[in-house]
mmCIF file of C-alpha atoms in Angstrom:
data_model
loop_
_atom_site.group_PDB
_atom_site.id
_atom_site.type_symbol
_atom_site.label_atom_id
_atom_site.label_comp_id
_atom_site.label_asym_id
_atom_site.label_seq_id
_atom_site.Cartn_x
_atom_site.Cartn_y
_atom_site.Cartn_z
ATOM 1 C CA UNK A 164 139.150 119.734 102.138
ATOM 2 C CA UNK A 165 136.745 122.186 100.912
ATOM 3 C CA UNK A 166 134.323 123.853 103.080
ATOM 4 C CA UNK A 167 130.578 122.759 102.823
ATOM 5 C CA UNK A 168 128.029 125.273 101.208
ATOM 6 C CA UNK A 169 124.631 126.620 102.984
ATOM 7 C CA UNK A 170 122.910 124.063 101.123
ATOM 8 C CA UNK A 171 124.926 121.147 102.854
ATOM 9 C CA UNK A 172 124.476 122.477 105.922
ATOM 10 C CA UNK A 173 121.145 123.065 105.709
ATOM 11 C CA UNK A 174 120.417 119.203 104.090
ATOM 12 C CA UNK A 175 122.459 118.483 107.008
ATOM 13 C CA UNK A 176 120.072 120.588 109.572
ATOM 14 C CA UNK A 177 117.113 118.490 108.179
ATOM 15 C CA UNK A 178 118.585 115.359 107.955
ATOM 16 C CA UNK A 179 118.233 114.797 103.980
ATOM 17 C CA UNK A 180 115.163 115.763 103.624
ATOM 18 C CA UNK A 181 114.215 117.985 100.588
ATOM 19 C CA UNK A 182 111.326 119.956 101.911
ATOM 20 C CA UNK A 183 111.440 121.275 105.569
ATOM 21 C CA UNK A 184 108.520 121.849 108.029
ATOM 22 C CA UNK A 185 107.369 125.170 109.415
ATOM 23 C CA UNK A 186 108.969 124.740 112.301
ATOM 24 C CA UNK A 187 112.482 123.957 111.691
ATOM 25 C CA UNK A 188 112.389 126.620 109.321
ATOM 26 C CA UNK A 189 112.029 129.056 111.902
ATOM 27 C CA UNK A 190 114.509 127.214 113.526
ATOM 28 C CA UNK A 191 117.138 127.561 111.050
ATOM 29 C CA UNK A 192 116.301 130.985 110.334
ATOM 30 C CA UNK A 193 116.385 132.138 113.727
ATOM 31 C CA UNK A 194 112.934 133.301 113.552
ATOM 32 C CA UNK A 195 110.416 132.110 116.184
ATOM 33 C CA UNK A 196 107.248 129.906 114.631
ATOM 34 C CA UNK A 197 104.614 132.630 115.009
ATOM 35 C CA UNK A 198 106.660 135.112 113.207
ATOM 36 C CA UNK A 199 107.127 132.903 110.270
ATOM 37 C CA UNK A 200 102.795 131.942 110.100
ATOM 38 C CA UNK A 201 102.639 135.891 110.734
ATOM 39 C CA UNK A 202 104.668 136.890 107.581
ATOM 40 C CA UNK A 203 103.028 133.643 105.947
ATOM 41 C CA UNK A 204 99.366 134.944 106.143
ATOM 42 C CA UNK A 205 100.463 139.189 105.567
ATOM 43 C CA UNK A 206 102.590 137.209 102.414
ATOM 44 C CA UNK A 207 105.581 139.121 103.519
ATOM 45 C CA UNK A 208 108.026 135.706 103.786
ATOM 46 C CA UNK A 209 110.405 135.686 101.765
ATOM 47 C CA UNK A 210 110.166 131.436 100.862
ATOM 48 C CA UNK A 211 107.223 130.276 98.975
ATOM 49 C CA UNK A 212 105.293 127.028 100.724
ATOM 50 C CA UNK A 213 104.449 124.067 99.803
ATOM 51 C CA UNK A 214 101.512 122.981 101.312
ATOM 52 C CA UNK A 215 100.715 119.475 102.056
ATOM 53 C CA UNK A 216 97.512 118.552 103.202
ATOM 54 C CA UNK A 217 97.238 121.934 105.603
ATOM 55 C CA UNK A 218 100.815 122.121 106.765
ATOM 56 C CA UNK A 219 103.209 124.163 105.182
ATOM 57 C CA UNK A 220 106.455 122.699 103.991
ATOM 58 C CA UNK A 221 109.294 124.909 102.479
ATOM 59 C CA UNK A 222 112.675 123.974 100.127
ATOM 60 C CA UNK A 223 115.897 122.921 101.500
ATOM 61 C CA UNK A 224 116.890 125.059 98.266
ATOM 62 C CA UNK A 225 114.793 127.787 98.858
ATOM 63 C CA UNK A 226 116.083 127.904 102.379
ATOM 64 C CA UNK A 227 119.801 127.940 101.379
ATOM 65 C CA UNK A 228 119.218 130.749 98.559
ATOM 66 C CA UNK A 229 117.688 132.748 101.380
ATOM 67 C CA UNK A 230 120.765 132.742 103.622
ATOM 68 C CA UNK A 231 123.022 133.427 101.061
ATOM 69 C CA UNK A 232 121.797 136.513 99.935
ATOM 70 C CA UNK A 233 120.895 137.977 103.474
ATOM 71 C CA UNK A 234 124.411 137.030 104.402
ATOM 72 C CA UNK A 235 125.507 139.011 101.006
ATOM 73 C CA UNK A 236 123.492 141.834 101.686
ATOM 74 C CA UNK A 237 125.188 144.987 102.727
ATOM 75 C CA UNK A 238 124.249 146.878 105.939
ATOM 76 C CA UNK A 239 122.265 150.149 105.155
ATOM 77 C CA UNK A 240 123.345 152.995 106.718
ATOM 78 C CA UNK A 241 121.420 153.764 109.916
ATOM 79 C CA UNK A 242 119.429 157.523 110.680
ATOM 80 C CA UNK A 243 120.395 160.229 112.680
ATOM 81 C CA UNK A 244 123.593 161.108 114.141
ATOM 82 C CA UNK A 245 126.515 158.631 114.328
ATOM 83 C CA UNK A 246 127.817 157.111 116.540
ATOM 84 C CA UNK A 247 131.052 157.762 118.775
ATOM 85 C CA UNK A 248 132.518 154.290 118.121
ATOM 86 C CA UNK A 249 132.044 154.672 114.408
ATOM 87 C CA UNK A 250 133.786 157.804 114.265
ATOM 88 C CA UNK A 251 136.976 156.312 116.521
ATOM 89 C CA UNK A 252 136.675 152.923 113.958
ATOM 90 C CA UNK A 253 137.803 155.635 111.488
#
């Protein structure tokens, strides 16, 4: 059997539904609701809205996308000197 994609999982996460509240966005994201309306209103998020009457609404697609490339995403290297445990990975 063949493993489900971040898109199942998410559909899964909302049940079918194609477009996602605020709120279980942050939930899926890990992010808490205020930091999602934060980025929102700065326009720093990363998923465009769609807004229904006043509420904001985002893509199960959009949402899936956005997983897959922060889990692609390489780690930068951090400042400053390293660390002990990096050297004895080595």
């Amino acid at each position: 059997m063949s493993q489900p994609t971040t898109l199942d999982l998410v559909l899964q996460i909302s049940q079918g539904a194609l477009l996602v509240p605020l709120k279980k966005t942050a939930a899926i994201l890990g992010l808490e609701t205020q930091t999602v309306r934060n980025r929102l209103c700065e326009k720093r998020f990363q998923l465009d809205p769609v807004k229904i009457g006043s509420r904001n609404f985002f893509r199960v697609s959009d949402i899936a996308q956005l997983i897959d490339a922060s889990a692609m995403k390489e780690s930068t290297p951090t400042r400053g000197r390293p660390r002990k445990s990096s050297k004895v990975a080595k």
